[in-house]
JSON list of C-alpha atoms and ligand atoms in Angstrom, two decimals:
[
{"chain": "A", "resi": 18, "resn": "MET", "atom": "CA", "xyz": [18.95, 3.59, 22.99]},
{"chain": "A", "resi": 19, "resn": "ARG", "atom": "CA", "xyz": [21.89, 2.48, 25.56]},
{"chain": "A", "resi": 20, "resn": "CYS", "atom": "CA", "xyz": [25.41, 3.99, 24.98]},
{"chain": "A", "resi": 21, "resn": "ILE", "atom": "CA", "xyz": [26.07, 1.38, 27.56]},
{"chain": "A", "resi": 22, "resn": "THR", "atom": "CA", "xyz": [27.70, -1.91, 26.58]},
{"chain": "A", "resi": 23, "resn": "LEU", "atom": "CA", "xyz": [28.20, -4.37, 28.08]},
{"chain": "A", "resi": 24, "resn": "LEU", "atom": "CA", "xyz": [31.61, -4.44, 27.96]},
{"chain": "A", "resi": 25, "resn": "VAL", "atom": "CA", "xyz": [31.51, -0.57, 29.51]},
{"chain": "A", "resi": 26, "resn": "CYS", "atom": "CA", "xyz": [29.66, -2.38, 33.00]},
{"chain": "A", "resi": 27, "resn": "LEU", "atom": "CA", "xyz": [32.48, -5.10, 32.22]},
{"chain": "A", "resi": 28, "resn": "CYS", "atom": "CA", "xyz": [35.80, -2.78, 32.37]},
{"chain": "A", "resi": 29, "resn": "LEU", "atom": "CA", "xyz": [33.74, -1.60, 35.90]},
{"chain": "A", "resi": 30, "resn": "ALA", "atom": "CA", "xyz": [34.69, -5.36, 36.62]},
{"chain": "A", "resi": 31, "resn": "VAL", "atom": "CA", "xyz": [38.11, -6.55, 35.60]},
{"chain": "A", "resi": 32, "resn": "PRO", "atom": "CA", "xyz": [39.89, -6.02, 39.07]},
{"chain": "A", "resi": 33, "resn": "ALA", "atom": "CA", "xyz": [43.14, -8.41, 39.66]},
{"chain": "A", "resi": 34, "resn": "TRP", "atom": "CA", "xyz": [40.49, -11.55, 40.02]},
{"chain": "A", "resi": 35, "resn": "ALA", "atom": "CA", "xyz": [39.61, -11.50, 36.56]},
{"chain": "A", "resi": 36, "resn": "GLY", "atom": "CA", "xyz": [42.23, -13.85, 35.91]},
{"chain": "A", "resi": 37, "resn": "ARG", "atom": "CA", "xyz": [40.50, -16.77, 37.37]},
{"chain": "A", "resi": 38, "resn": "MET", "atom": "CA", "xyz": [37.43, -16.20, 35.15]},
{"chain": "A", "resi": 39, "resn": "ASP", "atom": "CA", "xyz": [37.41, -16.43, 31.54]},
{"chain": "A", "resi": 40, "resn": "LYS", "atom": "CA", "xyz": [36.26, -13.81, 29.48]},
{"chain": "A", "resi": 41, "resn": "LYS", "atom": "CA", "xyz": [33.41, -15.87, 28.36]},
{"chain": "A", "resi": 42, "resn": "THR", "atom": "CA", "xyz": [32.24, -16.92, 31.17]},
{"chain": "A", "resi": 43, "resn": "SER", "atom": "CA", "xyz": [32.56, -12.80, 32.88]},
{"chain": "A", "resi": 44, "resn": "ASP", "atom": "CA", "xyz": [30.61, -11.79, 30.29]},
{"chain": "A", "resi": 45, "resn": "PHE", "atom": "CA", "xyz": [27.90, -14.78, 30.67]},
{"chain": "A", "resi": 46, "resn": "VAL", "atom": "CA", "xyz": [27.34, -14.40, 34.46]},
{"chain": "A", "resi": 47, "resn": "ALA", "atom": "CA", "xyz": [27.21, -10.34, 33.13]},
{"chain": "A", "resi": 48, "resn": "ALA", "atom": "CA", "xyz": [24.89, -10.70, 30.73]},
{"chain": "A", "resi": 49, "resn": "ASN", "atom": "CA", "xyz": [22.34, -12.91, 33.05]},
{"chain": "A", "resi": 50, "resn": "MET", "atom": "CA", "xyz": [22.60, -10.66, 36.23]},
{"chain": "A", "resi": 51, "resn": "VAL", "atom": "CA", "xyz": [21.07, -7.91, 33.56]},
{"chain": "A", "resi": 52, "resn": "SER", "atom": "CA", "xyz": [18.30, -9.90, 32.38]},
{"chain": "A", "resi": 53, "resn": "ILE", "atom": "CA", "xyz": [17.43, -11.18, 35.37]},
{"chain": "A", "resi": 54, "resn": "TYR", "atom": "CA", "xyz": [17.77, -7.41, 36.68]},
{"chain": "A", "resi": 55, "resn": "TYR", "atom": "CA", "xyz": [14.94, -6.04, 33.95]},
{"chain": "A", "resi": 56, "resn": "HIS", "atom": "CA", "xyz": [12.84, -9.81, 34.63]},
{"chain": "A", "resi": 57, "resn": "GLU", "atom": "CA", "xyz": [13.03, -8.20, 38.10]},
{"chain": "A", "resi": 58, "resn": "LEU", "atom": "CA", "xyz": [12.62, -4.23, 37.88]},
{"chain": "A", "resi": 59, "resn": "GLY", "atom": "CA", "xyz": [9.67, -6.32, 35.70]},
{"chain": "A", "resi": 60, "resn": "HIS", "atom": "CA", "xyz": [7.74, -8.07, 39.55]},
{"chain": "A", "resi": 61, "resn": "ALA", "atom": "CA", "xyz": [8.78, -4.81, 40.91]},
{"chain": "A", "resi": 62, "resn": "LEU", "atom": "CA", "xyz": [7.21, -2.30, 38.36]},
{"chain": "A", "resi": 63, "resn": "ILE", "atom": "CA", "xyz": [3.96, -4.77, 38.56]},
{"chain": "A", "resi": 64, "resn": "ASP", "atom": "CA", "xyz": [3.24, -4.09, 41.97]},
{"chain": "A", "resi": 65, "resn": "ILE", "atom": "CA", "xyz": [4.72, -0.31, 42.20]},
{"chain": "A", "resi": 66, "resn": "MET", "atom": "CA", "xyz": [2.92, 1.71, 39.68]},
{"chain": "A", "resi": 67, "resn": "LYS", "atom": "CA", "xyz": [-0.87, -0.96, 40.14]},
{"chain": "A", "resi": 68, "resn": "LEU", "atom": "CA", "xyz": [-0.61, -3.00, 36.51]},
{"chain": "A", "resi": 69, "resn": "PRO", "atom": "CA", "xyz": [-2.90, -5.16, 35.22]},
{"chain": "A", "resi": 70, "resn": "ILE", "atom": "CA", "xyz": [-1.88, -8.07, 34.77]},
{"chain": "A", "resi": 71, "resn": "TYR", "atom": "CA", "xyz": [-3.83, -11.04, 32.65]},
{"chain": "A", "resi": 72, "resn": "GLY", "atom": "CA", "xyz": [-2.21, -13.71, 32.99]},
{"chain": "A", "resi": 73, "resn": "GLN", "atom": "CA", "xyz": [1.55, -15.26, 35.02]},
{"chain": "A", "resi": 74, "resn": "GLU", "atom": "CA", "xyz": [2.92, -12.53, 36.75]},
{"chain": "A", "resi": 75, "resn": "GLU", "atom": "CA", "xyz": [6.35, -13.86, 36.19]},
{"chain": "A", "resi": 76, "resn": "ASP", "atom": "CA", "xyz": [6.41, -14.47, 32.00]},
{"chain": "A", "resi": 77, "resn": "ALA", "atom": "CA", "xyz": [4.99, -10.82, 32.36]},
{"chain": "A", "resi": 78, "resn": "ALA", "atom": "CA", "xyz": [8.51, -9.86, 34.28]},
{"chain": "A", "resi": 79, "resn": "ASP", "atom": "CA", "xyz": [10.03, -12.09, 31.15]},
{"chain": "A", "resi": 80, "resn": "VAL", "atom": "CA", "xyz": [8.55, -10.57, 28.59]},
{"chain": "A", "resi": 81, "resn": "LEU", "atom": "CA", "xyz": [9.38, -6.73, 29.72]},
{"chain": "A", "resi": 82, "resn": "SER", "atom": "CA", "xyz": [12.83, -8.17, 29.87]},
{"chain": "A", "resi": 83, "resn": "ALA", "atom": "CA", "xyz": [13.11, -9.37, 26.87]},
{"chain": "A", "resi": 84, "resn": "VAL", "atom": "CA", "xyz": [11.62, -5.31, 25.40]},
{"chain": "A", "resi": 85, "resn": "LEU", "atom": "CA", "xyz": [14.81, -3.65, 27.21]},
{"chain": "A", "resi": 86, "resn": "ILE", "atom": "CA", "xyz": [17.29, -5.72, 26.14]},
{"chain": "A", "resi": 87, "resn": "HIS", "atom": "CA", "xyz": [16.37, -5.12, 23.26]},
{"chain": "A", "resi": 88, "resn": "ASP", "atom": "CA", "xyz": [15.60, -0.70, 23.83]},
{"chain": "A", "resi": 89, "resn": "PHE", "atom": "CA", "xyz": [18.37, -0.02, 25.94]},
{"chain": "A", "resi": 90, "resn": "PHE", "atom": "CA", "xyz": [20.84, -2.10, 23.95]},
{"chain": "A", "resi": 91, "resn": "LYS", "atom": "CA", "xyz": [22.73, -1.01, 20.50]},
{"chain": "A", "resi": 92, "resn": "GLU", "atom": "CA", "xyz": [21.61, -4.65, 18.09]},
{"chain": "A", "resi": 93, "resn": "GLU", "atom": "CA", "xyz": [25.49, -6.09, 18.55]},
{"chain": "A", "resi": 94, "resn": "THR", "atom": "CA", "xyz": [25.85, -5.11, 23.00]},
{"chain": "A", "resi": 95, "resn": "ALA", "atom": "CA", "xyz": [21.51, -6.41, 22.55]},
{"chain": "A", "resi": 96, "resn": "VAL", "atom": "CA", "xyz": [22.27, -9.79, 21.06]},
{"chain": "A", "resi": 97, "resn": "ARG", "atom": "CA", "xyz": [25.34, -11.23, 22.96]},
{"chain": "A", "resi": 98, "resn": "ILE", "atom": "CA", "xyz": [23.19, -10.23, 25.37]},
{"chain": "A", "resi": 99, "resn": "ALA", "atom": "CA", "xyz": [20.29, -12.36, 24.44]},
{"chain": "A", "resi": 100, "resn": "TYR", "atom": "CA", "xyz": [22.31, -15.38, 23.43]},
{"chain": "A", "resi": 101, "resn": "ALA", "atom": "CA", "xyz": [23.66, -15.05, 26.99]},
{"chain": "A", "resi": 102, "resn": "THR", "atom": "CA", "xyz": [19.98, -14.56, 28.63]},
{"chain": "A", "resi": 103, "resn": "ALA", "atom": "CA", "xyz": [18.50, -17.71, 26.36]},
{"chain": "A", "resi": 104, "resn": "PHE", "atom": "CA", "xyz": [21.64, -20.30, 27.62]},
{"chain": "A", "resi": 105, "resn": "GLY", "atom": "CA", "xyz": [20.71, -18.98, 30.69]},
{"chain": "A", "resi": 106, "resn": "PHE", "atom": "CA", "xyz": [17.11, -20.52, 30.23]},
{"chain": "A", "resi": 107, "resn": "LEU", "atom": "CA", "xyz": [18.43, -23.38, 29.53]},
{"chain": "A", "resi": 108, "resn": "GLY", "atom": "CA", "xyz": [21.08, -24.14, 32.29]},
{"chain": "A", "resi": 109, "resn": "ASP", "atom": "CA", "xyz": [23.23, -27.28, 31.81]},
{"chain": "A", "resi": 110, "resn": "ARG", "atom": "CA", "xyz": [20.72, -28.31, 29.06]},
{"chain": "A", "resi": 111, "resn": "ASP", "atom": "CA", "xyz": [21.74, -29.07, 25.64]},
{"chain": "A", "resi": 112, "resn": "ILE", "atom": "CA", "xyz": [18.38, -27.98, 22.95]},
{"chain": "A", "resi": 113, "resn": "THR", "atom": "CA", "xyz": [20.72, -29.84, 20.26]},
{"chain": "A", "resi": 114, "resn": "LYS", "atom": "CA", "xyz": [19.71, -32.93, 22.67]},
{"chain": "A", "resi": 115, "resn": "ALA", "atom": "CA", "xyz": [16.48, -34.52, 23.25]},
{"chain": "A", "resi": 116, "resn": "GLU", "atom": "CA", "xyz": [17.26, -34.29, 26.41]},
{"chain": "A", "resi": 117, "resn": "LYS", "atom": "CA", "xyz": [14.22, -35.45, 28.77]},
{"chain": "A", "resi": 118, "resn": "LYS", "atom": "CA", "xyz": [14.40, -33.70, 32.31]},
{"chain": "A", "resi": 119, "resn": "GLU", "atom": "CA", "xyz": [11.52, -33.13, 35.51]},
{"chain": "A", "resi": 120, "resn": "VAL", "atom": "CA", "xyz": [9.91, -30.63, 34.72]},
{"chain": "A", "resi": 121, "resn": "ASP", "atom": "CA", "xyz": [8.34, -28.77, 37.53]},
{"chain": "A", "resi": 122, "resn": "TYR", "atom": "CA", "xyz": [4.75, -28.18, 36.24]},
{"chain": "A", "resi": 123, "resn": "TRP", "atom": "CA", "xyz": [3.06, -26.86, 39.50]},
{"chain": "A", "resi": 124, "resn": "ASP", "atom": "CA", "xyz": [5.96, -24.18, 39.63]},
{"chain": "A", "resi": 125, "resn": "VAL", "atom": "CA", "xyz": [4.49, -19.66, 39.23]},
{"chain": "A", "resi": 126, "resn": "HIS", "atom": "CA", "xyz": [8.04, -19.54, 36.02]},
{"chain": "A", "resi": 127, "resn": "GLY", "atom": "CA", "xyz": [7.12, -21.06, 32.78]},
{"chain": "A", "resi": 128, "resn": "PRO", "atom": "CA", "xyz": [8.85, -24.42, 31.87]},
{"chain": "A", "resi": 129, "resn": "ASP", "atom": "CA", "xyz": [12.73, -23.66, 31.44]},
{"chain": "A", "resi": 130, "resn": "LEU", "atom": "CA", "xyz": [12.46, -24.34, 27.53]},
{"chain": "A", "resi": 131, "resn": "GLN", "atom": "CA", "xyz": [9.41, -22.04, 26.93]},
{"chain": "A", "resi": 132, "resn": "ARG", "atom": "CA", "xyz": [10.97, -19.15, 28.92]},
{"chain": "A", "resi": 133, "resn": "TYR", "atom": "CA", "xyz": [13.67, -20.05, 25.88]},
{"chain": "A", "resi": 134, "resn": "TYR", "atom": "CA", "xyz": [11.57, -20.16, 23.31]},
{"chain": "A", "resi": 135, "resn": "THR", "atom": "CA", "xyz": [9.40, -17.65, 23.92]},
{"chain": "A", "resi": 136, "resn": "PHE", "atom": "CA", "xyz": [12.83, -15.56, 24.47]},
{"chain": "A", "resi": 137, "resn": "VAL", "atom": "CA", "xyz": [14.08, -16.17, 21.59]},
{"chain": "A", "resi": 138, "resn": "CYS", "atom": "CA", "xyz": [11.53, -15.51, 20.11]},
{"chain": "A", "resi": 139, "resn": "LEU", "atom": "CA", "xyz": [10.35, -11.80, 21.25]},
{"chain": "A", "resi": 140, "resn": "PHE", "atom": "CA", "xyz": [14.15, -11.43, 20.72]},
{"chain": "A", "resi": 141, "resn": "TYR", "atom": "CA", "xyz": [14.08, -12.36, 17.10]},
{"chain": "A", "resi": 142, "resn": "GLY", "atom": "CA", "xyz": [10.11, -10.21, 16.98]},
{"chain": "A", "resi": 143, "resn": "ALA", "atom": "CA", "xyz": [11.50, -7.53, 17.26]},
{"chain": "A", "resi": 144, "resn": "ASN", "atom": "CA", "xyz": [13.71, -7.18, 14.67]},
{"chain": "A", "resi": 145, "resn": "PRO", "atom": "CA", "xyz": [13.09, -9.61, 12.15]},
{"chain": "A", "resi": 146, "resn": "ALA", "atom": "CA", "xyz": [14.71, -8.42, 9.25]},
{"chain": "A", "resi": 147, "resn": "GLU", "atom": "CA", "xyz": [17.82, -8.70, 11.44]},
{"chain": "A", "resi": 148, "resn": "ARG", "atom": "CA", "xyz": [17.58, -11.52, 13.65]},
{"chain": "A", "resi": 149, "resn": "LEU", "atom": "CA", "xyz": [16.31, -14.18, 11.67]},
{"chain": "A", "resi": 150, "resn": "ALA", "atom": "CA", "xyz": [19.85, -16.02, 11.35]},
{"chain": "A", "resi": 151, "resn": "ILE", "atom": "CA", "xyz": [19.82, -15.55, 15.31]},
{"chain": "A", "resi": 152, "resn": "ALA", "atom": "CA", "xyz": [15.96, -17.37, 16.15]},
{"chain": "A", "resi": 153, "resn": "ARG", "atom": "CA", "xyz": [17.14, -20.44, 13.37]},
{"chain": "A", "resi": 154, "resn": "ASP", "atom": "CA", "xyz": [21.06, -20.56, 15.05]},
{"chain": "A", "resi": 155, "resn": "LEU", "atom": "CA", "xyz": [18.80, -20.88, 18.40]},
{"chain": "A", "resi": 156, "resn": "ASN", "atom": "CA", "xyz": [17.10, -23.43, 17.11]},
{"chain": "A", "resi": 157, "resn": "LEU", "atom": "CA", "xyz": [13.49, -20.97, 17.20]},
{"chain": "A", "resi": 158, "resn": "PRO", "atom": "CA", "xyz": [11.09, -23.81, 15.19]},
{"chain": "A", "resi": 159, "resn": "GLU", "atom": "CA", "xyz": [9.81, -22.61, 12.57]},
{"chain": "A", "resi": 160, "resn": "GLY", "atom": "CA", "xyz": [6.40, -22.88, 13.16]},
{"chain": "A", "resi": 161, "resn": "ARG", "atom": "CA", "xyz": [7.21, -20.13, 16.29]},
{"chain": "A", "resi": 162, "resn": "LEU", "atom": "CA", "xyz": [8.85, -18.12, 13.90]},
{"chain": "A", "resi": 163, "resn": "SER", "atom": "CA", "xyz": [5.72, -17.08, 12.54]},
{"chain": "A", "resi": 164, "resn": "THR", "atom": "CA", "xyz": [4.15, -15.22, 15.36]},
{"chain": "A", "resi": 165, "resn": "CYS", "atom": "CA", "xyz": [6.73, -14.02, 17.01]},
{"chain": "A", "resi": 166, "resn": "GLU", "atom": "CA", "xyz": [6.95, -10.05, 15.46]},
{"chain": "A", "resi": 167, "resn": "ASP", "atom": "CA", "xyz": [2.59, -9.86, 16.48]},
{"chain": "A", "resi": 168, "resn": "GLU", "atom": "CA", "xyz": [4.24, -11.21, 19.83]},
{"chain": "A", "resi": 169, "resn": "PHE", "atom": "CA", "xyz": [6.43, -8.70, 20.43]},
{"chain": "A", "resi": 170, "resn": "ARG", "atom": "CA", "xyz": [4.28, -5.91, 18.86]},
{"chain": "A", "resi": 171, "resn": "LEU", "atom": "CA", "xyz": [1.72, -7.15, 21.47]},
{"chain": "A", "resi": 172, "resn": "ALA", "atom": "CA", "xyz": [4.35, -6.73, 24.59]},
{"chain": "A", "resi": 173, "resn": "ASN", "atom": "CA", "xyz": [5.68, -3.80, 23.36]},
{"chain": "A", "resi": 174, "resn": "ASN", "atom": "CA", "xyz": [2.30, -2.20, 23.30]},
{"chain": "A", "resi": 175, "resn": "SER", "atom": "CA", "xyz": [1.94, -3.16, 26.99]},
{"chain": "A", "resi": 176, "resn": "TRP", "atom": "CA", "xyz": [5.47, -2.81, 28.55]},
{"chain": "A", "resi": 177, "resn": "GLY", "atom": "CA", "xyz": [5.99, 0.64, 25.58]},
{"chain": "A", "resi": 178, "resn": "PRO", "atom": "CA", "xyz": [3.83, 3.23, 27.87]},
{"chain": "A", "resi": 179, "resn": "VAL", "atom": "CA", "xyz": [5.26, 1.88, 31.76]},
{"chain": "A", "resi": 180, "resn": "ILE", "atom": "CA", "xyz": [8.73, 2.53, 30.01]},
{"chain": "A", "resi": 181, "resn": "LYS", "atom": "CA", "xyz": [8.15, 5.63, 28.03]},
{"chain": "A", "resi": 182, "resn": "LYS", "atom": "CA", "xyz": [5.42, 7.19, 31.66]},
{"chain": "A", "resi": 183, "resn": "LEU", "atom": "CA", "xyz": [9.44, 6.44, 33.10]},
{"chain": "A", "resi": 184, "resn": "THR", "atom": "CA", "xyz": [11.60, 8.51, 31.26]},
{"chain": "A", "resi": 185, "resn": "ALA", "atom": "CA", "xyz": [8.94, 11.03, 30.70]},
{"chain": "A", "resi": 186, "resn": "ALA", "atom": "CA", "xyz": [9.40, 11.93, 34.52]},
{"chain": "A", "resi": 187, "resn": "GLY", "atom": "CA", "xyz": [13.12, 12.46, 33.47]},
{"chain": "A", "resi": 188, "resn": "ALA", "atom": "CA", "xyz": [16.45, 11.32, 35.45]},
{"chain": "A", "resi": 189, "resn": "GLY", "atom": "CA", "xyz": [16.80, 10.56, 39.73]},
{"chain": "A", "resi": 190, "resn": "ARG", "atom": "CA", "xyz": [18.01, 8.50, 42.39]},
{"chain": "A", "resi": 191, "resn": "THR", "atom": "CA", "xyz": [15.02, 6.54, 42.97]},
{"chain": "A", "resi": 192, "resn": "ILE", "atom": "CA", "xyz": [16.43, 2.99, 42.42]},
{"chain": "A", "resi": 193, "resn": "ARG", "atom": "CA", "xyz": [19.12, 2.58, 45.83]},
{"chain": "A", "resi": 194, "resn": "PHE", "atom": "CA", "xyz": [21.58, 0.49, 44.86]},
{"chain": "A", "resi": 195, "resn": "LEU", "atom": "CA", "xyz": [23.14, -0.96, 48.12]},
{"chain": "A", "resi": 196, "resn": "ALA", "atom": "CA", "xyz": [25.67, -3.77, 48.09]},
{"chain": "A", "resi": 197, "resn": "ASP", "atom": "CA", "xyz": [27.76, -6.39, 50.82]},
{"chain": "A", "resi": 198, "resn": "HIS", "atom": "CA", "xyz": [30.93, -6.08, 49.54]},
{"chain": "A", "resi": 199, "resn": "ARG", "atom": "CA", "xyz": [31.72, -9.20, 51.73]},
{"chain": "A", "resi": 200, "resn": "VAL", "atom": "CA", "xyz": [31.34, -11.62, 48.67]},
{"chain": "A", "resi": 201, "resn": "ASP", "atom": "CA", "xyz": [33.24, -13.79, 46.23]},
{"chain": "A", "resi": 202, "resn": "ASN", "atom": "CA", "xyz": [34.46, -13.21, 42.47]},
{"chain": "A", "resi": 203, "resn": "TYR", "atom": "CA", "xyz": [31.14, -13.95, 41.48]},
{"chain": "A", "resi": 204, "resn": "GLY", "atom": "CA", "xyz": [29.76, -11.65, 43.56]},
{"chain": "A", "resi": 205, "resn": "LYS", "atom": "CA", "xyz": [31.68, -8.48, 42.83]},
{"chain": "A", "resi": 206, "resn": "LEU", "atom": "CA", "xyz": [31.06, -9.05, 39.49]},
{"chain": "A", "resi": 207, "resn": "ALA", "atom": "CA", "xyz": [27.75, -9.44, 40.26]},
{"chain": "A", "resi": 208, "resn": "LEU", "atom": "CA", "xyz": [26.93, -6.51, 42.59]},
{"chain": "A", "resi": 209, "resn": "ASP", "atom": "CA", "xyz": [30.01, -3.84, 39.80]},
{"chain": "A", "resi": 210, "resn": "VAL", "atom": "CA", "xyz": [27.38, -4.77, 36.65]},
{"chain": "A", "resi": 211, "resn": "ILE", "atom": "CA", "xyz": [23.68, -4.52, 38.76]},
{"chain": "A", "resi": 212, "resn": "GLU", "atom": "CA", "xyz": [25.34, -1.14, 40.14]},
{"chain": "A", "resi": 213, "resn": "ALA", "atom": "CA", "xyz": [26.70, -0.12, 36.98]},
{"chain": "A", "resi": 214, "resn": "GLU", "atom": "CA", "xyz": [22.90, -0.55, 35.16]},
{"chain": "A", "resi": 215, "resn": "VAL", "atom": "CA", "xyz": [21.30, 0.99, 38.17]},
{"chain": "A", "resi": 216, "resn": "GLY", "atom": "CA", "xyz": [22.87, 3.58, 37.40]},
{"chain": "A", "resi": 217, "resn": "SER", "atom": "CA", "xyz": [22.15, 4.33, 33.92]},
{"chain": "A", "resi": 218, "resn": "MET", "atom": "CA", "xyz": [18.69, 3.72, 34.83]},
{"chain": "A", "resi": 219, "resn": "ASN", "atom": "CA", "xyz": [18.81, 6.35, 36.93]},
{"chain": "A", "resi": 220, "resn": "LYS", "atom": "CA", "xyz": [20.34, 8.83, 33.91]},
{"chain": "A", "resi": 221, "resn": "ASP", "atom": "CA", "xyz": [17.30, 7.56, 31.87]},
{"chain": "A", "resi": 222, "resn": "MET", "atom": "CA", "xyz": [14.31, 7.14, 33.93]},
{"chain": "A", "resi": 223, "resn": "SER", "atom": "CA", "xyz": [12.45, 7.31, 37.53]},
{"chain": "A", "resi": 224, "resn": "LEU", "atom": "CA", "xyz": [10.12, 5.42, 39.43]},
{"chain": "A", "resi": 225, "resn": "PRO", "atom": "CA", "xyz": [6.88, 6.54, 40.97]},
{"chain": "A", "resi": 226, "resn": "LYS", "atom": "CA", "xyz": [8.66, 4.91, 43.82]},
{"chain": "A", "resi": 227, "resn": "ARG", "atom": "CA", "xyz": [11.77, 4.58, 45.59]},
{"chain": "A", "resi": 228, "resn": "LEU", "atom": "CA", "xyz": [13.30, 1.18, 44.95]},
{"chain": "A", "resi": 229, "resn": "LEU", "atom": "CA", "xyz": [16.82, -0.94, 47.44]},
{"chain": "A", "resi": 230, "resn": "VAL", "atom": "CA", "xyz": [18.13, -2.61, 45.06]},
{"chain": "A", "resi": 231, "resn": "ARG", "atom": "CA", "xyz": [20.89, -5.58, 46.92]},
{"chain": "A", "resi": 232, "resn": "VAL", "atom": "CA", "xyz": [22.99, -7.70, 45.90]},
{"chain": "A", "resi": 233, "resn": "GLU", "atom": "CA", "xyz": [24.51, -10.07, 48.87]},
{"chain": "A", "resi": 234, "resn": "PRO", "atom": "CA", "xyz": [24.63, -13.22, 49.09]},
{"chain": "A", "resi": 235, "resn": "CYS", "atom": "CA", "xyz": [21.72, -15.15, 50.20]},
{"chain": "A", "resi": 236, "resn": "GLY", "atom": "CA", "xyz": [22.26, -18.58, 50.61]},
{"chain": "A", "resi": 237, "resn": "THR", "atom": "CA", "xyz": [20.56, -20.27, 47.83]},
{"chain": "A", "resi": 238, "resn": "VAL", "atom": "CA", "xyz": [21.07, -18.99, 43.84]},
{"chain": "A", "resi": 239, "resn": "ASN", "atom": "CA", "xyz": [17.76, -16.71, 43.50]},
{"chain": "A", "resi": 240, "resn": "ALA", "atom": "CA", "xyz": [16.86, -13.34, 42.71]},
{"chain": "A", "resi": 241, "resn": "PHE", "atom": "CA", "xyz": [13.68, -11.82, 43.81]},
{"chain": "A", "resi": 242, "resn": "TYR", "atom": "CA", "xyz": [11.98, -8.27, 44.42]},
{"chain": "A", "resi": 243, "resn": "ASP", "atom": "CA", "xyz": [9.84, -8.73, 48.33]},
{"chain": "A", "resi": 244, "resn": "PRO", "atom": "CA", "xyz": [7.27, -6.12, 47.91]},
{"chain": "A", "resi": 245, "resn": "LYS", "atom": "CA", "xyz": [6.21, -6.16, 51.71]},
{"chain": "A", "resi": 246, "resn": "ILE", "atom": "CA", "xyz": [10.09, -4.38, 51.56]},
{"chain": "A", "resi": 247, "resn": "ARG", "atom": "CA", "xyz": [9.95, -2.98, 47.51]},
{"chain": "A", "resi": 248, "resn": "GLU", "atom": "CA", "xyz": [13.68, -4.48, 46.84]},
{"chain": "A", "resi": 249, "resn": "ILE", "atom": "CA", "xyz": [14.77, -6.53, 44.56]},
{"chain": "A", "resi": 250, "resn": "ILE", "atom": "CA", "xyz": [17.51, -9.53, 45.75]},
{"chain": "A", "resi": 251, "resn": "MET", "atom": "CA", "xyz": [19.94, -9.78, 43.75]},
{"chain": "A", "resi": 252, "resn": "CYS", "atom": "CA", "xyz": [21.57, -13.35, 45.21]},
{"chain": "A", "resi": 253, "resn": "THR", "atom": "CA", "xyz": [24.94, -13.34, 44.49]},
{"chain": "A", "resi": 254, "resn": "GLU", "atom": "CA", "xyz": [24.92, -17.10, 44.33]},
{"chain": "A", "resi": 255, "resn": "PHE", "atom": "CA", "xyz": [23.88, -16.96, 41.31]},
{"chain": "A", "resi": 256, "resn": "ALA", "atom": "CA", "xyz": [26.14, -15.22, 39.25]},
{"chain": "A", "resi": 257, "resn": "LYS", "atom": "CA", "xyz": [28.58, -18.42, 40.70]},
{"chain": "A", "resi": 258, "resn": "TRP", "atom": "CA", "xyz": [25.96, -20.85, 38.54]},
{"chain": "A", "resi": 259, "resn": "LEU", "atom": "CA", "xyz": [26.31, -19.05, 36.32]},
{"chain": "A", "resi": 260, "resn": "ALA", "atom": "CA", "xyz": [29.70, -19.18, 36.11]},
{"chain": "A", "resi": 261, "resn": "GLU", "atom": "CA", "xyz": [28.73, -22.90, 36.43]},
{"chain": "A", "resi": 262, "resn": "VAL", "atom": "CA", "xyz": [27.01, -23.56, 33.76]},
{"chain": "A", "resi": 263, "resn": "SER", "atom": "CA", "xyz": [28.09, -21.00, 30.84]},
{"chain": "A", "resi": 264, "resn": "PRO", "atom": "CA", "xyz": [27.93, -22.88, 28.02]},
{"chain": "B", "resi": 328, "resn": "LIG", "atom": "ZN1", "xyz": [10.05, -14.05, 38.76]}
]
């Protein structure tokens, strides 16, 4: 379990401009940048370590993100990140209202609501003794609650040995961070959070090959892993969008 808390990340990111973004919003953006980074790291590890994926790669990346949020953080911080991540999947949708939205069934990602419920289920299933109220608060139906412990066990059996292998390799500098500093306030927040996250990971683990993580404007709301150049690109526009949909 990592000692660094999200607050530590945010402390790094509270310069003069912080007054323009309230703490709740900046916490929401920071937490989502962390969980999105973990998702992209899933794609990177699948590529670098040639991991077999018997299903949709996007789902496997989501599962790694849930496992790492549970593994890396103390309970209180993990819960805060989990709430933000769940609401990040919802975007501007209100789960308590029966809103009908067009679903892109052709997309490589699962539908947003399915990703939301699966994330909540995995997070609950990782510590059911303490997280039942959270699962209920996040509207996980009773019908799904019963399978979550087994779902997390399977997730942990799949990703656990991979994480163990990386941490067994010890500290290193295999994840390199690169940022375009000519960014807006949202970009600065994303940049500080991801830089701190990369630093923490390098203290905990080493990857078999070098991975570059860039935070930069891309002209679109996105984050992705490019296997051709072995780079994770976190677009600063994503941070701005998250601030806009922050609940
Ligand atoms: Zn993905």
